[in-house]
mmCIF file with all atom_site columns, C-alpha atoms in Angstrom:
data_model
loop_
_atom_site.group_PDB
_atom_site.id
_atom_site.type_symbol
_atom_site.label_atom_id
_atom_site.label_alt_id
_atom_site.label_comp_id
_atom_site.label_asym_id
_atom_site.label_entity_id
_atom_site.label_seq_id
_atom_site.pdbx_PDB_ins_code
_atom_site.Cartn_x
_atom_site.Cartn_y
_atom_site.Cartn_z
_atom_site.occupancy
_atom_site.B_iso_or_equiv
_atom_site.pdbx_formal_charge
_atom_site.auth_seq_id
_atom_site.auth_comp_id
_atom_site.auth_asym_id
_atom_site.auth_atom_id
_atom_site.pdbx_PDB_model_num
ATOM 1   C CA . UNK H 1 1   ? 0.250   0.289   0.242  1.00 43.00 ? 213 UNK H CA 1
ATOM 2   C CA . UNK H 1 2   ? 2.876   2.261   0.979  1.00 44.00 ? 214 UNK H CA 1
ATOM 3   C CA . UNK H 1 3   ? 4.491   2.341   -2.478 1.00 42.00 ? 215 UNK H CA 1
ATOM 4   C CA . UNK H 1 4   ? 1.428   3.024   -4.567 1.00 48.00 ? 216 UNK H CA 1
ATOM 5   C CA . UNK H 1 5   ? 0.308   6.088   -1.636 1.00 48.00 ? 217 UNK H CA 1
ATOM 6   C CA . UNK H 1 6   ? 1.700   9.015   -3.805 1.00 53.00 ? 218 UNK H CA 1
ATOM 7   C CA . UNK H 1 7   ? 0.614   11.621  -6.676 1.00 58.00 ? 219 UNK H CA 1
ATOM 8   C CA . UNK H 1 8   ? -3.500  9.767   -5.846 1.00 61.00 ? 220 UNK H CA 1
ATOM 9   C CA . UNK H 1 9   ? -6.171  11.705  -6.528 1.00 70.00 ? 221 UNK H CA 1
ATOM 10  C CA . UNK H 1 10  ? -7.718  13.118  -3.534 1.00 74.00 ? 222 UNK H CA 1
ATOM 11  C CA . UNK H 1 11  ? -10.562 10.839  -3.016 1.00 80.00 ? 223 UNK H CA 1
ATOM 12  C CA . UNK H 1 12  ? -8.263  7.819   -3.779 1.00 83.00 ? 224 UNK H CA 1
ATOM 13  C CA . UNK H 1 13  ? -5.882  9.493   -1.309 1.00 81.00 ? 225 UNK H CA 1
ATOM 14  C CA . UNK H 1 14  ? -8.794  9.804   1.028  1.00 86.00 ? 226 UNK H CA 1
ATOM 15  C CA . UNK H 1 15  ? -9.541  5.722   1.021  1.00 88.00 ? 227 UNK H CA 1
ATOM 16  C CA . UNK H 1 16  ? -6.163  4.531   0.942  1.00 89.00 ? 228 UNK H CA 1
ATOM 17  C CA . UNK H 1 17  ? -5.561  6.483   4.346  1.00 91.00 ? 229 UNK H CA 1
ATOM 18  C CA . UNK H 1 18  ? -8.523  4.971   5.828  1.00 92.00 ? 230 UNK H CA 1
ATOM 19  C CA . UNK H 1 19  ? -7.478  1.116   4.402  1.00 91.00 ? 231 UNK H CA 1
ATOM 20  C CA . UNK H 1 20  ? -4.431  2.171   6.176  1.00 92.00 ? 232 UNK H CA 1
ATOM 21  C CA . UNK H 1 21  ? -5.711  3.125   9.456  1.00 93.00 ? 233 UNK H CA 1
ATOM 22  C CA . UNK H 1 22  ? -7.947  -0.365  9.230  1.00 92.00 ? 234 UNK H CA 1
ATOM 23  C CA . UNK H 1 23  ? -4.450  -2.395  8.508  1.00 91.00 ? 235 UNK H CA 1
ATOM 24  C CA . UNK H 1 24  ? -3.182  -0.799  10.948 1.00 92.00 ? 236 UNK H CA 1
ATOM 25  C CA . UNK H 1 25  ? -5.322  -0.909  14.315 1.00 91.00 ? 237 UNK H CA 1
ATOM 26  C CA . UNK H 1 26  ? -5.348  -4.830  13.266 1.00 87.00 ? 238 UNK H CA 1
ATOM 27  C CA . UNK H 1 27  ? -1.754  -4.727  15.110 1.00 85.00 ? 239 UNK H CA 1
ATOM 28  C CA . UNK H 1 28  ? -1.265  -1.748  17.437 1.00 85.00 ? 240 UNK H CA 1
ATOM 29  C CA . UNK H 1 29  ? -3.889  0.015   19.781 1.00 85.00 ? 241 UNK H CA 1
ATOM 30  C CA . UNK H 1 30  ? -6.014  2.534   18.213 1.00 85.00 ? 242 UNK H CA 1
ATOM 31  C CA . UNK H 1 31  ? -5.270  4.851   20.589 1.00 82.00 ? 243 UNK H CA 1
ATOM 32  C CA . UNK H 1 32  ? -1.531  4.812   20.106 1.00 85.00 ? 244 UNK H CA 1
ATOM 33  C CA . UNK H 1 33  ? -1.700  5.001   16.230 1.00 89.00 ? 245 UNK H CA 1
ATOM 34  C CA . UNK H 1 34  ? -0.669  8.659   15.277 1.00 91.00 ? 246 UNK H CA 1
ATOM 35  C CA . UNK H 1 35  ? -1.122  10.510  11.979 1.00 91.00 ? 247 UNK H CA 1
ATOM 36  C CA . UNK H 1 36  ? 2.646   10.556  12.381 1.00 91.00 ? 248 UNK H CA 1
ATOM 37  C CA . UNK H 1 37  ? 1.988   6.992   11.834 1.00 91.00 ? 249 UNK H CA 1
ATOM 38  C CA . UNK H 1 38  ? -0.002  6.605   9.416  1.00 91.00 ? 250 UNK H CA 1
ATOM 39  C CA . UNK H 1 39  ? 1.862   9.160   7.182  1.00 91.00 ? 251 UNK H CA 1
ATOM 40  C CA . UNK H 1 40  ? 5.059   6.942   8.009  1.00 90.00 ? 252 UNK H CA 1
ATOM 41  C CA . UNK H 1 41  ? 2.545   3.415   6.726  1.00 89.00 ? 253 UNK H CA 1
ATOM 42  C CA . UNK H 1 42  ? 2.045   5.386   3.461  1.00 89.00 ? 254 UNK H CA 1
ATOM 43  C CA . UNK H 1 43  ? 4.768   6.426   2.842  1.00 89.00 ? 255 UNK H CA 1
ATOM 44  C CA . UNK H 1 44  ? 3.817   10.389  3.368  1.00 87.00 ? 256 UNK H CA 1
ATOM 45  C CA . UNK H 1 45  ? 4.301   13.363  5.156  1.00 88.00 ? 257 UNK H CA 1
ATOM 46  C CA . UNK H 1 46  ? 2.319   14.344  8.062  1.00 88.00 ? 258 UNK H CA 1
ATOM 47  C CA . UNK H 1 47  ? 1.380   17.557  5.841  1.00 88.00 ? 259 UNK H CA 1
ATOM 48  C CA . UNK H 1 48  ? 0.710   15.518  3.045  1.00 87.00 ? 260 UNK H CA 1
ATOM 49  C CA . UNK H 1 49  ? -1.670  13.754  5.161  1.00 88.00 ? 261 UNK H CA 1
ATOM 50  C CA . UNK H 1 50  ? -3.179  16.726  6.469  1.00 88.00 ? 262 UNK H CA 1
ATOM 51  C CA . UNK H 1 51  ? -4.218  18.095  3.224  1.00 87.00 ? 263 UNK H CA 1
ATOM 52  C CA . UNK H 1 52  ? -7.040  15.049  2.775  1.00 87.00 ? 264 UNK H CA 1
ATOM 53  C CA . UNK H 1 53  ? -8.007  15.312  6.337  1.00 90.00 ? 265 UNK H CA 1
ATOM 54  C CA . UNK H 1 54  ? -7.770  18.563  8.674  1.00 90.00 ? 266 UNK H CA 1
ATOM 55  C CA . UNK H 1 55  ? -7.152  16.528  12.123 1.00 89.00 ? 267 UNK H CA 1
ATOM 56  C CA . UNK H 1 56  ? -6.947  12.591  13.457 1.00 88.00 ? 268 UNK H CA 1
ATOM 57  C CA . UNK H 1 57  ? -10.810 13.239  14.027 1.00 88.00 ? 269 UNK H CA 1
ATOM 58  C CA . UNK H 1 58  ? -11.659 13.806  10.605 1.00 91.00 ? 270 UNK H CA 1
ATOM 59  C CA . UNK H 1 59  ? -9.650  10.406  10.049 1.00 91.00 ? 271 UNK H CA 1
ATOM 60  C CA . UNK H 1 60  ? -11.309 8.603   12.899 1.00 89.00 ? 272 UNK H CA 1
ATOM 61  C CA . UNK H 1 61  ? -15.094 9.577   11.540 1.00 90.00 ? 273 UNK H CA 1
ATOM 62  C CA . UNK H 1 62  ? -14.107 8.481   7.596  1.00 92.00 ? 274 UNK H CA 1
ATOM 63  C CA . UNK H 1 63  ? -12.971 5.212   9.162  1.00 91.00 ? 275 UNK H CA 1
ATOM 64  C CA . UNK H 1 64  ? -16.038 4.400   10.752 1.00 90.00 ? 276 UNK H CA 1
ATOM 65  C CA . UNK H 1 65  ? -17.962 5.542   7.769  1.00 92.00 ? 277 UNK H CA 1
ATOM 66  C CA . UNK H 1 66  ? -16.144 3.153   5.788  1.00 93.00 ? 278 UNK H CA 1
ATOM 67  C CA . UNK H 1 67  ? -16.832 0.130   8.385  1.00 93.00 ? 279 UNK H CA 1
ATOM 68  C CA . UNK H 1 68  ? -20.659 1.175   8.256  1.00 94.00 ? 280 UNK H CA 1
ATOM 69  C CA . UNK H 1 69  ? -20.874 1.348   4.735  1.00 95.00 ? 281 UNK H CA 1
ATOM 70  C CA . UNK H 1 70  ? -18.802 -1.750  4.060  1.00 95.00 ? 282 UNK H CA 1
ATOM 71  C CA . UNK H 1 71  ? -20.716 -3.802  7.216  1.00 96.00 ? 283 UNK H CA 1
ATOM 72  C CA . UNK H 1 72  ? -24.252 -2.678  6.968  1.00 97.00 ? 284 UNK H CA 1
ATOM 73  C CA . UNK H 1 73  ? -23.610 -3.395  2.131  1.00 97.00 ? 285 UNK H CA 1
ATOM 74  C CA . UNK H 1 74  ? -22.236 -7.195  3.741  1.00 97.00 ? 286 UNK H CA 1
ATOM 75  C CA . UNK H 1 75  ? -24.924 -8.130  5.517  1.00 98.00 ? 287 UNK H CA 1
ATOM 76  C CA . UNK H 1 76  ? -27.919 -6.809  3.234  1.00 98.00 ? 288 UNK H CA 1
ATOM 77  C CA . UNK H 1 77  ? -25.825 -8.699  0.392  1.00 98.00 ? 289 UNK H CA 1
ATOM 78  C CA . UNK H 1 78  ? -25.531 -12.183 2.825  1.00 98.00 ? 290 UNK H CA 1
ATOM 79  C CA . UNK H 1 79  ? -29.229 -11.830 3.336  1.00 97.00 ? 291 UNK H CA 1
ATOM 80  C CA . UNK H 1 80  ? -30.681 -10.531 -0.172 1.00 97.00 ? 292 UNK H CA 1
ATOM 81  C CA . UNK H 1 81  ? -33.009 -13.568 -1.689 1.00 95.00 ? 293 UNK H CA 1
ATOM 82  C CA . UNK H 1 82  ? -33.382 -14.937 1.495  1.00 97.00 ? 294 UNK H CA 1
ATOM 83  C CA . UNK H 1 83  ? -37.137 -15.903 2.512  1.00 95.00 ? 295 UNK H CA 1
ATOM 84  C CA . UNK H 1 84  ? -36.738 -17.097 5.487  1.00 97.00 ? 296 UNK H CA 1
ATOM 85  C CA . UNK H 1 85  ? -36.448 -14.501 8.113  1.00 97.00 ? 297 UNK H CA 1
ATOM 86  C CA . UNK H 1 86  ? -34.770 -16.578 10.487 1.00 97.00 ? 298 UNK H CA 1
ATOM 87  C CA . UNK H 1 87  ? -31.729 -17.954 7.748  1.00 98.00 ? 299 UNK H CA 1
ATOM 88  C CA . UNK H 1 88  ? -31.521 -14.843 6.744  1.00 98.00 ? 300 UNK H CA 1
ATOM 89  C CA . UNK H 1 89  ? -30.210 -13.608 10.305 1.00 98.00 ? 301 UNK H CA 1
ATOM 90  C CA . UNK H 1 90  ? -27.883 -16.440 10.236 1.00 98.00 ? 302 UNK H CA 1
ATOM 91  C CA . UNK H 1 91  ? -26.459 -15.478 7.512  1.00 98.00 ? 303 UNK H CA 1
ATOM 92  C CA . UNK H 1 92  ? -26.266 -11.358 8.685  1.00 98.00 ? 304 UNK H CA 1
ATOM 93  C CA . UNK H 1 93  ? -24.426 -12.976 11.880 1.00 98.00 ? 305 UNK H CA 1
ATOM 94  C CA . UNK H 1 94  ? -21.800 -15.376 9.760  1.00 98.00 ? 306 UNK H CA 1
ATOM 95  C CA . UNK H 1 95  ? -21.250 -12.359 7.278  1.00 98.00 ? 307 UNK H CA 1
ATOM 96  C CA . UNK H 1 96  ? -20.736 -10.225 10.298 1.00 98.00 ? 308 UNK H CA 1
ATOM 97  C CA . UNK H 1 97  ? -18.225 -12.552 11.916 1.00 97.00 ? 309 UNK H CA 1
ATOM 98  C CA . UNK H 1 98  ? -16.280 -12.816 8.100  1.00 97.00 ? 310 UNK H CA 1
ATOM 99  C CA . UNK H 1 99  ? -15.861 -9.555  7.788  1.00 96.00 ? 311 UNK H CA 1
ATOM 100 C CA . UNK H 1 100 ? -14.323 -8.785  11.495 1.00 95.00 ? 312 UNK H CA 1
ATOM 101 C CA . UNK H 1 101 ? -12.421 -11.995 10.598 1.00 94.00 ? 313 UNK H CA 1
ATOM 102 C CA . UNK H 1 102 ? -11.102 -9.904  7.380  1.00 94.00 ? 314 UNK H CA 1
ATOM 103 C CA . UNK H 1 103 ? -10.573 -6.529  9.328  1.00 94.00 ? 315 UNK H CA 1
ATOM 104 C CA . UNK H 1 104 ? -9.797  -7.122  12.539 1.00 91.00 ? 316 UNK H CA 1
ATOM 105 C CA . UNK H 1 105 ? -8.179  -3.789  13.647 1.00 90.00 ? 317 UNK H CA 1
ATOM 106 C CA . UNK H 1 106 ? -11.929 -2.979  12.851 1.00 91.00 ? 318 UNK H CA 1
ATOM 107 C CA . UNK H 1 107 ? -13.844 -4.239  16.488 1.00 89.00 ? 319 UNK H CA 1
ATOM 108 C CA . UNK H 1 108 ? -10.608 -2.381  18.535 1.00 87.00 ? 320 UNK H CA 1
ATOM 109 C CA . UNK H 1 109 ? -11.448 1.145   17.163 1.00 87.00 ? 321 UNK H CA 1
ATOM 110 C CA . UNK H 1 110 ? -15.028 0.894   17.569 1.00 84.00 ? 322 UNK H CA 1
ATOM 111 C CA . UNK H 1 111 ? -14.461 -0.410  21.202 1.00 82.00 ? 323 UNK H CA 1
ATOM 112 C CA . UNK H 1 112 ? -12.136 2.306   21.540 1.00 79.00 ? 324 UNK H CA 1
ATOM 113 C CA . UNK H 1 113 ? -14.548 4.819   20.311 1.00 77.00 ? 325 UNK H CA 1
ATOM 114 C CA . UNK H 1 114 ? -17.340 3.959   22.685 1.00 76.00 ? 326 UNK H CA 1
ATOM 115 C CA . UNK H 1 115 ? -15.570 3.806   25.450 1.00 79.00 ? 327 UNK H CA 1
ATOM 116 C CA . UNK H 1 116 ? -14.587 7.552   25.200 1.00 77.00 ? 328 UNK H CA 1
ATOM 117 C CA . UNK H 1 117 ? -17.047 10.088  27.219 1.00 81.00 ? 329 UNK H CA 1
ATOM 118 C CA . UNK H 1 118 ? -17.373 12.752  25.145 1.00 83.00 ? 330 UNK H CA 1
ATOM 119 C CA . UNK H 1 119 ? -19.377 12.855  21.814 1.00 83.00 ? 331 UNK H CA 1
ATOM 120 C CA . UNK H 1 120 ? -16.857 12.694  19.207 1.00 81.00 ? 332 UNK H CA 1
ATOM 121 C CA . UNK H 1 121 ? -18.195 12.341  15.151 1.00 82.00 ? 333 UNK H CA 1
ATOM 122 C CA . UNK H 1 122 ? -16.295 8.821   14.933 1.00 82.00 ? 334 UNK H CA 1
ATOM 123 C CA . UNK H 1 123 ? -18.747 7.687   17.796 1.00 84.00 ? 335 UNK H CA 1
ATOM 124 C CA . UNK H 1 124 ? -21.810 9.132   16.972 1.00 86.00 ? 336 UNK H CA 1
ATOM 125 C CA . UNK H 1 125 ? -21.596 7.429   13.480 1.00 87.00 ? 337 UNK H CA 1
ATOM 126 C CA . UNK H 1 126 ? -20.949 3.906   15.689 1.00 86.00 ? 338 UNK H CA 1
ATOM 127 C CA . UNK H 1 127 ? -23.919 4.796   17.207 1.00 88.00 ? 339 UNK H CA 1
ATOM 128 C CA . UNK H 1 128 ? -25.809 5.510   14.311 1.00 92.00 ? 340 UNK H CA 1
ATOM 129 C CA . UNK H 1 129 ? -24.812 2.151   12.452 1.00 92.00 ? 341 UNK H CA 1
ATOM 130 C CA . UNK H 1 130 ? -25.763 0.020   15.219 1.00 92.00 ? 342 UNK H CA 1
ATOM 131 C CA . UNK H 1 131 ? -29.224 1.403   15.103 1.00 95.00 ? 343 UNK H CA 1
ATOM 132 C CA . UNK H 1 132 ? -29.494 0.845   11.221 1.00 96.00 ? 344 UNK H CA 1
ATOM 133 C CA . UNK H 1 133 ? -28.113 -2.705  12.287 1.00 97.00 ? 345 UNK H CA 1
ATOM 134 C CA . UNK H 1 134 ? -30.829 -2.766  14.764 1.00 97.00 ? 346 UNK H CA 1
ATOM 135 C CA . UNK H 1 135 ? -33.440 -1.918  12.143 1.00 97.00 ? 347 UNK H CA 1
ATOM 136 C CA . UNK H 1 136 ? -32.779 -4.658  9.746  1.00 97.00 ? 348 UNK H CA 1
ATOM 137 C CA . UNK H 1 137 ? -32.821 -7.180  12.307 1.00 98.00 ? 349 UNK H CA 1
ATOM 138 C CA . UNK H 1 138 ? -36.088 -5.615  13.928 1.00 97.00 ? 350 UNK H CA 1
ATOM 139 C CA . UNK H 1 139 ? -37.522 -6.107  10.436 1.00 97.00 ? 351 UNK H CA 1
ATOM 140 C CA . UNK H 1 140 ? -36.445 -9.942  10.135 1.00 98.00 ? 352 UNK H CA 1
ATOM 141 C CA . UNK H 1 141 ? -37.663 -10.518 13.094 1.00 98.00 ? 353 UNK H CA 1
ATOM 142 C CA . UNK H 1 142 ? -41.018 -9.424  12.782 1.00 97.00 ? 354 UNK H CA 1
ATOM 143 C CA . UNK H 1 143 ? -41.427 -10.796 9.592  1.00 97.00 ? 355 UNK H CA 1
ATOM 144 C CA . UNK H 1 144 ? -40.448 -13.776 11.040 1.00 97.00 ? 356 UNK H CA 1
ATOM 145 C CA . UNK H 1 145 ? -43.337 -13.388 14.388 1.00 97.00 ? 357 UNK H CA 1
ATOM 146 C CA . UNK H 1 146 ? -45.881 -12.859 11.260 1.00 96.00 ? 358 UNK H CA 1
ATOM 147 C CA . UNK H 1 147 ? -45.214 -16.488 9.107  1.00 96.00 ? 359 UNK H CA 1
ATOM 148 C CA . UNK H 1 148 ? -44.811 -17.649 12.421 1.00 96.00 ? 360 UNK H CA 1
ATOM 149 C CA . UNK H 1 149 ? -41.331 -19.255 11.650 1.00 97.00 ? 361 UNK H CA 1
ATOM 150 C CA . UNK H 1 150 ? -40.294 -16.962 15.605 1.00 97.00 ? 362 UNK H CA 1
ATOM 151 C CA . UNK H 1 151 ? -42.012 -17.139 18.520 1.00 95.00 ? 363 UNK H CA 1
ATOM 152 C CA . UNK H 1 152 ? -44.902 -15.077 18.406 1.00 95.00 ? 364 UNK H CA 1
ATOM 153 C CA . UNK H 1 153 ? -44.285 -13.452 22.299 1.00 95.00 ? 365 UNK H CA 1
ATOM 154 C CA . UNK H 1 154 ? -40.204 -12.587 21.482 1.00 97.00 ? 366 UNK H CA 1
ATOM 155 C CA . UNK H 1 155 ? -39.002 -9.411  22.643 1.00 97.00 ? 367 UNK H CA 1
ATOM 156 C CA . UNK H 1 156 ? -38.041 -7.550  19.139 1.00 96.00 ? 368 UNK H CA 1
ATOM 157 C CA . UNK H 1 157 ? -35.768 -5.379  21.177 1.00 96.00 ? 369 UNK H CA 1
ATOM 158 C CA . UNK H 1 158 ? -34.076 -7.948  23.639 1.00 97.00 ? 370 UNK H CA 1
ATOM 159 C CA . UNK H 1 159 ? -33.582 -10.550 20.423 1.00 97.00 ? 371 UNK H CA 1
ATOM 160 C CA . UNK H 1 160 ? -31.561 -7.537  18.403 1.00 97.00 ? 372 UNK H CA 1
ATOM 161 C CA . UNK H 1 161 ? -29.741 -6.686  21.784 1.00 96.00 ? 373 UNK H CA 1
ATOM 162 C CA . UNK H 1 162 ? -28.926 -10.128 21.642 1.00 98.00 ? 374 UNK H CA 1
ATOM 163 C CA . UNK H 1 163 ? -27.913 -11.118 18.445 1.00 98.00 ? 375 UNK H CA 1
ATOM 164 C CA . UNK H 1 164 ? -25.879 -7.959  18.434 1.00 96.00 ? 376 UNK H CA 1
ATOM 165 C CA . UNK H 1 165 ? -24.227 -8.527  21.498 1.00 96.00 ? 377 UNK H CA 1
ATOM 166 C CA . UNK H 1 166 ? -23.436 -12.196 21.251 1.00 98.00 ? 378 UNK H CA 1
ATOM 167 C CA . UNK H 1 167 ? -21.038 -11.136 17.748 1.00 97.00 ? 379 UNK H CA 1
ATOM 168 C CA . UNK H 1 168 ? -19.550 -8.572  20.612 1.00 94.00 ? 380 UNK H CA 1
ATOM 169 C CA . UNK H 1 169 ? -19.250 -11.332 22.897 1.00 96.00 ? 381 UNK H CA 1
ATOM 170 C CA . UNK H 1 170 ? -17.577 -13.837 20.018 1.00 97.00 ? 382 UNK H CA 1
ATOM 171 C CA . UNK H 1 171 ? -15.324 -11.178 18.981 1.00 95.00 ? 383 UNK H CA 1
ATOM 172 C CA . UNK H 1 172 ? -14.002 -10.127 22.285 1.00 93.00 ? 384 UNK H CA 1
ATOM 173 C CA . UNK H 1 173 ? -13.334 -13.829 23.210 1.00 94.00 ? 385 UNK H CA 1
ATOM 174 C CA . UNK H 1 174 ? -10.776 -14.332 20.003 1.00 94.00 ? 386 UNK H CA 1
ATOM 175 C CA . UNK H 1 175 ? -9.112  -10.830 20.440 1.00 89.00 ? 387 UNK H CA 1
ATOM 176 C CA . UNK H 1 176 ? -7.975  -12.274 23.947 1.00 89.00 ? 388 UNK H CA 1
ATOM 177 C CA . UNK H 1 177 ? -6.979  -15.149 22.596 1.00 91.00 ? 389 UNK H CA 1
ATOM 178 C CA . UNK H 1 178 ? -4.863  -13.809 20.107 1.00 88.00 ? 390 UNK H CA 1
ATOM 179 C CA . UNK H 1 179 ? -6.964  -16.104 17.828 1.00 91.00 ? 391 UNK H CA 1
ATOM 180 C CA . UNK H 1 180 ? -8.835  -13.956 15.108 1.00 89.00 ? 392 UNK H CA 1
ATOM 181 C CA . UNK H 1 181 ? -9.507  -17.317 13.435 1.00 92.00 ? 393 UNK H CA 1
ATOM 182 C CA . UNK H 1 182 ? -11.760 -18.753 17.055 1.00 94.00 ? 394 UNK H CA 1
ATOM 183 C CA . UNK H 1 183 ? -15.097 -16.654 16.450 1.00 96.00 ? 395 UNK H CA 1
ATOM 184 C CA . UNK H 1 184 ? -15.591 -17.841 12.729 1.00 96.00 ? 396 UNK H CA 1
ATOM 185 C CA . UNK H 1 185 ? -14.994 -21.822 14.037 1.00 96.00 ? 397 UNK H CA 1
ATOM 186 C CA . UNK H 1 186 ? -17.207 -20.800 17.621 1.00 97.00 ? 398 UNK H CA 1
ATOM 187 C CA . UNK H 1 187 ? -19.749 -18.444 15.485 1.00 98.00 ? 399 UNK H CA 1
ATOM 188 C CA . UNK H 1 188 ? -22.367 -21.812 14.173 1.00 98.00 ? 400 UNK H CA 1
ATOM 189 C CA . UNK H 1 189 ? -22.475 -23.534 17.360 1.00 97.00 ? 401 UNK H CA 1
ATOM 190 C CA . UNK H 1 190 ? -23.442 -20.347 19.300 1.00 98.00 ? 402 UNK H CA 1
ATOM 191 C CA . UNK H 1 191 ? -25.898 -18.893 16.300 1.00 98.00 ? 403 UNK H CA 1
ATOM 192 C CA . UNK H 1 192 ? -27.571 -22.248 16.891 1.00 98.00 ? 404 UNK H CA 1
ATOM 193 C CA . UNK H 1 193 ? -27.675 -21.488 20.663 1.00 98.00 ? 405 UNK H CA 1
ATOM 194 C CA . UNK H 1 194 ? -29.256 -18.279 20.034 1.00 98.00 ? 406 UNK H CA 1
ATOM 195 C CA . UNK H 1 195 ? -32.011 -19.638 17.191 1.00 97.00 ? 407 UNK H CA 1
ATOM 196 C CA . UNK H 1 196 ? -33.179 -22.454 19.548 1.00 97.00 ? 408 UNK H CA 1
ATOM 197 C CA . UNK H 1 197 ? -34.183 -19.552 21.451 1.00 96.00 ? 409 UNK H CA 1
ATOM 198 C CA . UNK H 1 198 ? -36.194 -17.319 19.249 1.00 97.00 ? 410 UNK H CA 1
ATOM 199 C CA . UNK H 1 199 ? -37.646 -20.008 16.650 1.00 96.00 ? 411 UNK H CA 1
ATOM 200 C CA . UNK H 1 200 ? -41.328 -20.842 17.214 1.00 92.00 ? 412 UNK H CA 1
ATOM 201 C CA . UNK H 1 201 ? -40.591 -24.711 17.204 1.00 78.00 ? 413 UNK H CA 1
#
């Protein structure tokens, strides 16, 4: 990446910067990723970096926008054309896990942003991502209740929270173990337990 980052159009330079941050976060504590480290990774000067982003906060916001756009697109594609709401939710679950396995720096950045006390633009972007994710889950859950696949008494909000929380738990366990592939190995059997808890039969 570093060897191709000079003399790029502005939009491409911004995209390469975001991808560099995601790559750096896979091996470094996100709070320790400085603009100097980003510029070095891209084989640029900090001055060149700041021609495209006014400050580090703007870079972080762009990274969270990148994550939101790609993650939501990934789960939407996975559920597209799947008639069964429960099968669609399983496809979303597995595709989310695969996305994190491909970009292990993403959850580290997201957890870091959500721990910050101040309402940063990047933190608001994460909150918006979770809101849009939840809306997608609510639609599948409601459809599942309507067609009899899911328990009619199912608490939609709790089911959506548990879905996202289960993924976060798998990701955290994988990070603690230092084994990114662990979440992919564990995801099918963990979702099987979730599925038994919400389906009607």
